[in-house]
Amino acid sequence: MSIFDYFKRKPTKATAAIAKERLHIVMAHEHRVANGPDYLPALKRELMEVIAKYVHIQRKDIKVNLERHGDCEILELNIALPEDDEKTATAN
Amino acid sequence: MSRVIVVTSGKGGVGKTTTSASFAAGLANRGHRTVVIDFDIGLRNLDLLMGCERRVVYDFVNVINEEATLKQALIRDKNDNNLHILPASQTRDKDAFTEEKVGNVINELRDSFDYIVCDSPAGIEKGALMALFYADEALIVTNPEISSVRDSDRILGMLSAKSQRAIEGEEPIKEHLVVTRYSPARAETGEMLSLDDIQELLGIDLVGVIPESKAVLQASNSGVPVIRDEQSKSGQAYQDMVSRFLGEDIPMRFLDAEKKGFLKRIFGA
Ligand SMILES: Nc1ncnc2c1ncn2[C@@H]1O[C@H](COP(=O)(O)OP(=O)(O)OP(=O)(O)O)[C@@H](O)[C@H]1O
Ligand SMILES: [Mg+2]
């Protein structure tokens, strides 16, 4: 470091606290996902089977998500049904 | 009873291989028969840090594929009879690894060594999972940096879900935190995560703090584990880490920023 740098030197920002806060949040989220109930894949598979009786859907069309808000857990199901003309399902 | 210790991090380039080399050299230096295995298939590097790159004839994959015996593949350190290296292969033959085959090699090593140190590749893919599968203990190498801490946390999750101990429901892997490339001055100004932050976030016991130091690069340039550089802070910090790992209760060193005088700040260190 030269004498010029010394006088140029800007105060550094204390950003570590921000990093720590962000890590707290993201790691807590990742722990919840990792420790989530293991029935979700099976639930998804069985839902697939039931829905497939009526409409053609693919695995990627079903989204199953479990979220925790406080002590309350919300199971969110999102099923994208195909366009009308594709609904040539087995149920006719 | 021999112990298998994986040196892992999730994130790349944080100091796993540097730590593996010094940790293994330190254990051997205290009289323990030690072998260090390079699990980074396709990217052999441990041999360079240990200064034995020109003596590699056979490697880990040759042993797995039964093209060579362990005895043929193990390289004895030129300075320490207690220390052996099992180099990685340079071919990308990752499929050679199966739990069973790696397990056979580890079991054979258990007969002749007290400590089996596994230098993990980065990532959470097969190579990293193989390196941690048989671990009894783990050194979690972490830099004071946001993505390194998160990746260490991911790897802790792997240890408690994907290791043999986890699957068989045995006593969990003993986890130790190693913070490397620590810069006290930058932690002090709040620019970098502090030791307390990292420990609080990861929640595992600290076994060593290795300061950021030029000696590490010099040591790897010369092919000598930095722990043998007794003058350097990082060498001493690795010595302390080995002592703590072996159960000694010694205080952490090199945690405070050097107080630079006004003139030193102006004219440089
Ligand atoms: N305490 C330290 N001070 C300064 N430089 C360091 C320190 N520890 C490691 N390094 C440097 O960081 C780089 C990466 O180190 P190393 O190869 O040990 O990491 P790694 O985790 O094994 O990487 P990879 O994930 O690629 O296997 C090297 O250039 C090394 O010299
Ligand atoms: Mg490495």
CSV table of C-alpha atoms and ligand atoms in Angstrom, one decimal, chain B residues 9 11-19 40 43 45 49 119-122 141 180-182 210-214 216-217 220 234 238, ligand 1:
chain,number,residue,atom,x,y,z
B,9,SER,CA,-16.9,-28.6,1.8
B,11,LYS,CA,-17.9,-25.6,-2.5
B,12,GLY,CA,-14.8,-25.8,-4.6
B,13,GLY,CA,-11.4,-24.2,-4.0
B,14,VAL,CA,-11.9,-23.5,-0.3
B,15,GLY,CA,-8.8,-25.5,0.9
B,16,LYS,CA,-9.8,-29.2,1.2
B,17,THR,CA,-6.7,-30.5,-0.5
B,18,THR,CA,-4.4,-28.1,1.4
B,19,THR,CA,-6.1,-29.2,4.6
B,40,ASP,CA,-10.9,-36.2,-6.9
B,43,LEU,CA,-8.4,-33.9,-11.3
B,45,ASN,CA,-3.9,-32.6,-7.2
B,49,LEU,CA,0.7,-30.7,-2.7
B,119,ASP,CA,-9.8,-35.7,0.3
B,120,SER,CA,-13.2,-35.1,-1.2
B,121,PRO,CA,-13.8,-33.4,-4.6
B,122,ALA,CA,-16.1,-30.3,-4.6
B,141,VAL,CA,-13.7,-26.8,5.4
B,180,THR,CA,-9.6,-21.5,6.3
B,181,ARG,CA,-8.4,-18.4,4.6
B,182,TYR,CA,-9.5,-16.4,7.6
B,210,ILE,CA,-6.3,-21.2,9.4
B,211,PRO,CA,-5.4,-17.6,8.5
B,212,GLU,CA,-5.1,-16.5,4.9
B,213,SER,CA,-1.4,-16.7,4.3
B,214,LYS,CA,1.2,-16.5,1.5
B,216,VAL,CA,0.2,-21.8,1.7
B,217,LEU,CA,1.0,-20.9,-1.9
B,220,SER,CA,2.2,-25.9,-2.5
B,234,SER,CA,-0.9,-21.2,8.8
B,238,TYR,CA,-2.6,-26.6,11.2
C,1,LIG,N1,-5.0,-20.5,4.3
C,1,LIG,C1,-4.8,-20.2,3.0
C,1,LIG,N2,-4.2,-19.0,2.7
C,1,LIG,C2,-4.0,-18.7,1.4
C,1,LIG,N3,-4.4,-19.4,0.4
C,1,LIG,C3,-5.0,-20.6,0.6
C,1,LIG,C4,-5.2,-21.0,1.9
C,1,LIG,N4,-5.8,-22.3,1.9
C,1,LIG,C5,-5.9,-22.6,0.6
C,1,LIG,N5,-5.4,-21.6,-0.2
C,1,LIG,C6,-5.3,-21.6,-1.7
C,1,LIG,O1,-6.6,-21.8,-2.2
C,1,LIG,C7,-6.6,-22.5,-3.4
C,1,LIG,C8,-7.5,-23.7,-3.3
C,1,LIG,O2,-6.9,-24.6,-2.3
C,1,LIG,P1,-7.2,-26.2,-2.4
C,1,LIG,O3,-6.7,-26.8,-3.7
C,1,LIG,O4,-6.7,-26.8,-1.2
C,1,LIG,O5,-8.8,-26.2,-2.4
C,1,LIG,P2,-9.8,-27.4,-2.6
C,1,LIG,O6,-11.0,-27.2,-1.8
C,1,LIG,O7,-9.1,-28.7,-2.5
C,1,LIG,O8,-10.2,-27.2,-4.2
C,1,LIG,P3,-11.0,-28.2,-5.1
C,1,LIG,O9,-12.5,-28.0,-4.7
C,1,LIG,O10,-10.8,-27.7,-6.5
C,1,LIG,O11,-10.5,-29.6,-4.8
C,1,LIG,C9,-5.1,-22.9,-3.6
C,1,LIG,O12,-4.6,-22.0,-4.5
C,1,LIG,C10,-4.5,-22.7,-2.2
C,1,LIG,O13,-3.1,-22.3,-2.3
